[in-house]
């Protein structure tokens, strides 16, 4: 029998889950629905997108004294992410000469409250990159293993899109997509004219009702604020809150897990110790099984910090791979200005927040000088103004003749400047490439031996550099953007970045698709988890976030986190039934 | 600690345990009840920080008067819409200077540069100049490409003021109406209006069944 400090007997949970984002929310939902007694530890506070005290949706910029500027929240005052690139009292560092930016959001639902909702399945090739190219790693499972779960996630959570029958961009169960916006139609036409395909995007937004609990999109273009109608997918609204309704879930907020506890004899997990952030007290929960879902880097940090005489390199880390093969999507972008869109007719153009169209990878890397593909996301339109409204107009308002046919001197003031804001509003497009990186052993996070956070938990130190593969891919992205923009008759606004700036390749971490730090594989010498994301060395320990992914395709990875967490949850239920756990 | 130090000590993130509670001014009659709950989507720390910023002052009365004149030169009233100062842009700029202290030196310095330039040319501060005198100086700093080298500090300052003024103006109620942004309200999105499609010679993909098509 175990007791807390006051001698009170501790509950014994069937499962303890750490983290309530995409991975943890799905596991909590599946396991409680199957009848398990689950304890969910979440480092952040409670959040419900429908509770008025949290709602920022449909607020106007003037309801914020900084007009929504990003001084306090990384993506602006109204964004539903509590956290950011830095969190006071919880530092991280990077090895000199390397760089990694780590975005954390600590709240019920984690980063799924404000994510872009771009929901792309991996295709068959994305699971076998090593076999296809001789570099990188294969997954221990293939698309056929994942397909049933992707199908179930499509139906359970809801995603719009279209079936286009592409070999590596699998069809799914899609709700009808919203119509494209004007700039998206112009992009589609231009891109197709030069052989770049464009299709309706795939977003986890409900354009049709799917059940009684969740509403339908009313097109406010603010999914990043988390939808109060539950019409977009947030783990808080779509998974954890329904799981709470089963009565089987004990949610503990403000619980920062410190380490996973193990029994020295059996080597099995027995529970988790955590810091209650509101009282700074150390607490313990006991469970028969532990599921890590604290996000790629936090889950690795937890294992590396869970050291014991039996697990001297950290829990489940006999292979030494924990922390290694950290990889983030590549990203490069461009913004351009379309003269044909000047002086646009005004109408309400708000749709879903993210693009209604996208370009999946369309070329053959065997014929290119870089080994992996990318997809393109598009932006633009008559958006709600915010604190960055048309900032830097002096760079472009001299480019185009006014109504009288004369070009103006750039900059200016007064009536003619006011007119410029009118003329140029809504005449911009942006293109952003999101590419597949090659996971490298030399890119990793590790425990910084010299630092702890304000809870006394040792912090992470990153070590990450892009290789030529990613830099050449970014160069190709920029060329594609220029070609599409040229075909639209547009002009670049953002400078064309050159080789010394890696062609605008964003620094590692910036795209917020980290993966790979606790990778799965068939060989316990080169992987930490088996094909069911179960630790090779600790059979009652599972990882259900993107730490488990040997690679990540060029597809934003959340849909795969959801599908693989569902698959692992099914496996856990099955093993419990068979009494093998 | 002076006011600026107090403001600097308020953490920027929303999650800090150590969030310093801003000092209540000594003359405050009754202490307000502690803020412990989220409100309007803002965390208690964010509410406390915003409240503290709103009661603090950065610009002097003279500086604020100069900012007000500049804002209205940048975005004056016209038949259709009010001027920048009429929709509170100077107050927005004052807030941003406290919110983002990195801007304090460039703006304060730019305001001093402007006064210095006016004193050299006209023997008085910007606010005391006649409107044509003010415009003469503004014309030298409002056009980055043709500005003289000796006016460059003024150019950088004026560009910053232009951007701040536009941000404050077009995020105000009147500015949004002036711009013609029509969203931020529930609606059915059914694609661009027909006349717009016709203007651009565009049509929807016939193979796709879109959400608004039932
Ligand atoms: C601006 C933005 C846009 C994005 N857009 C997209 C997109 O369009 N498509 C896409 O696929 N992906 C997108 N992503 C990425 C997506 O948000 C993540 O892939 C996803 O949220 C990861 O889920 P997760 O469960 O691994 O982690 P998270 O969502 O980060 O959740 C982890 C949770 O664990 C908690 N936690 C962490 N450490 C501990 C601890 N020690 N103890 C207890 N709890 C802990 C955290 O507080 C958090 O709530 C975007 C991300 C951002 C920031
Ligand atoms: S765009 Fe639709 S799904 Fe997104 S927040 Fe608005 S109503 Fe909700």
mmCIF file with all atom_site columns, N, CA and C in Angstrom, chain B residues 28 32 39 69 92 120 125 174:
data_model
loop_
_atom_site.group_PDB
_atom_site.id
_atom_site.type_symbol
_atom_site.label_atom_id
_atom_site.label_alt_id
_atom_site.label_comp_id
_atom_site.label_asym_id
_atom_site.label_entity_id
_atom_site.label_seq_id
_atom_site.pdbx_PDB_ins_code
_atom_site.Cartn_x
_atom_site.Cartn_y
_atom_site.Cartn_z
_atom_site.occupancy
_atom_site.B_iso_or_equiv
_atom_site.pdbx_formal_charge
_atom_site.auth_seq_id
_atom_site.auth_comp_id
_atom_site.auth_asym_id
_atom_site.auth_atom_id
_atom_site.pdbx_PDB_model_num
ATOM 1  N N  . UNK B 1 28  ? -3.708  55.424 -3.292  1.00 0.00 ? 28  UNK B N  1
ATOM 2  C CA . UNK B 1 28  ? -4.901  54.636 -3.600  1.00 0.00 ? 28  UNK B CA 1
ATOM 3  C C  . UNK B 1 28  ? -5.725  54.409 -2.340  1.00 0.00 ? 28  UNK B C  1
ATOM 4  N N  . UNK B 1 32  ? -7.815  47.149 -4.338  1.00 0.00 ? 32  UNK B N  1
ATOM 5  C CA . UNK B 1 32  ? -8.816  46.379 -5.104  1.00 0.00 ? 32  UNK B CA 1
ATOM 6  C C  . UNK B 1 32  ? -8.676  44.901 -4.754  1.00 0.00 ? 32  UNK B C  1
ATOM 7  N N  . UNK B 1 39  ? -10.542 36.336 -17.164 1.00 0.00 ? 39  UNK B N  1
ATOM 8  C CA . UNK B 1 39  ? -11.665 37.188 -17.541 1.00 0.00 ? 39  UNK B CA 1
ATOM 9  C C  . UNK B 1 39  ? -11.467 37.623 -18.981 1.00 0.00 ? 39  UNK B C  1
ATOM 10 N N  . UNK B 1 69  ? 0.016   65.520 -32.841 1.00 0.00 ? 69  UNK B N  1
ATOM 11 C CA . UNK B 1 69  ? 0.115   66.267 -34.100 1.00 0.00 ? 69  UNK B CA 1
ATOM 12 C C  . UNK B 1 69  ? 0.596   65.362 -35.241 1.00 0.00 ? 69  UNK B C  1
ATOM 13 N N  . UNK B 1 92  ? -3.036  54.803 -27.746 1.00 0.00 ? 92  UNK B N  1
ATOM 14 C CA . UNK B 1 92  ? -2.558  53.470 -28.134 1.00 0.00 ? 92  UNK B CA 1
ATOM 15 C C  . UNK B 1 92  ? -1.028  53.456 -28.195 1.00 0.00 ? 92  UNK B C  1
ATOM 16 N N  . UNK B 1 120 ? 16.438  74.299 -34.875 1.00 0.00 ? 120 UNK B N  1
ATOM 17 C CA . UNK B 1 120 ? 17.503  74.768 -35.763 1.00 0.00 ? 120 UNK B CA 1
ATOM 18 C C  . UNK B 1 120 ? 16.928  75.558 -36.928 1.00 0.00 ? 120 UNK B C  1
ATOM 19 N N  . UNK B 1 125 ? 10.041  74.573 -30.880 1.00 0.00 ? 125 UNK B N  1
ATOM 20 C CA . UNK B 1 125 ? 9.714   73.145 -30.887 1.00 0.00 ? 125 UNK B CA 1
ATOM 21 C C  . UNK B 1 125 ? 8.642   72.854 -31.949 1.00 0.00 ? 125 UNK B C  1
ATOM 22 N N  . UNK B 1 174 ? -13.765 52.877 -35.719 1.00 0.00 ? 174 UNK B N  1
ATOM 23 C CA . UNK B 1 174 ? -13.979 53.736 -36.889 1.00 0.00 ? 174 UNK B CA 1
ATOM 24 C C  . UNK B 1 174 ? -13.029 53.361 -38.023 1.00 0.00 ? 174 UNK B C  1
#
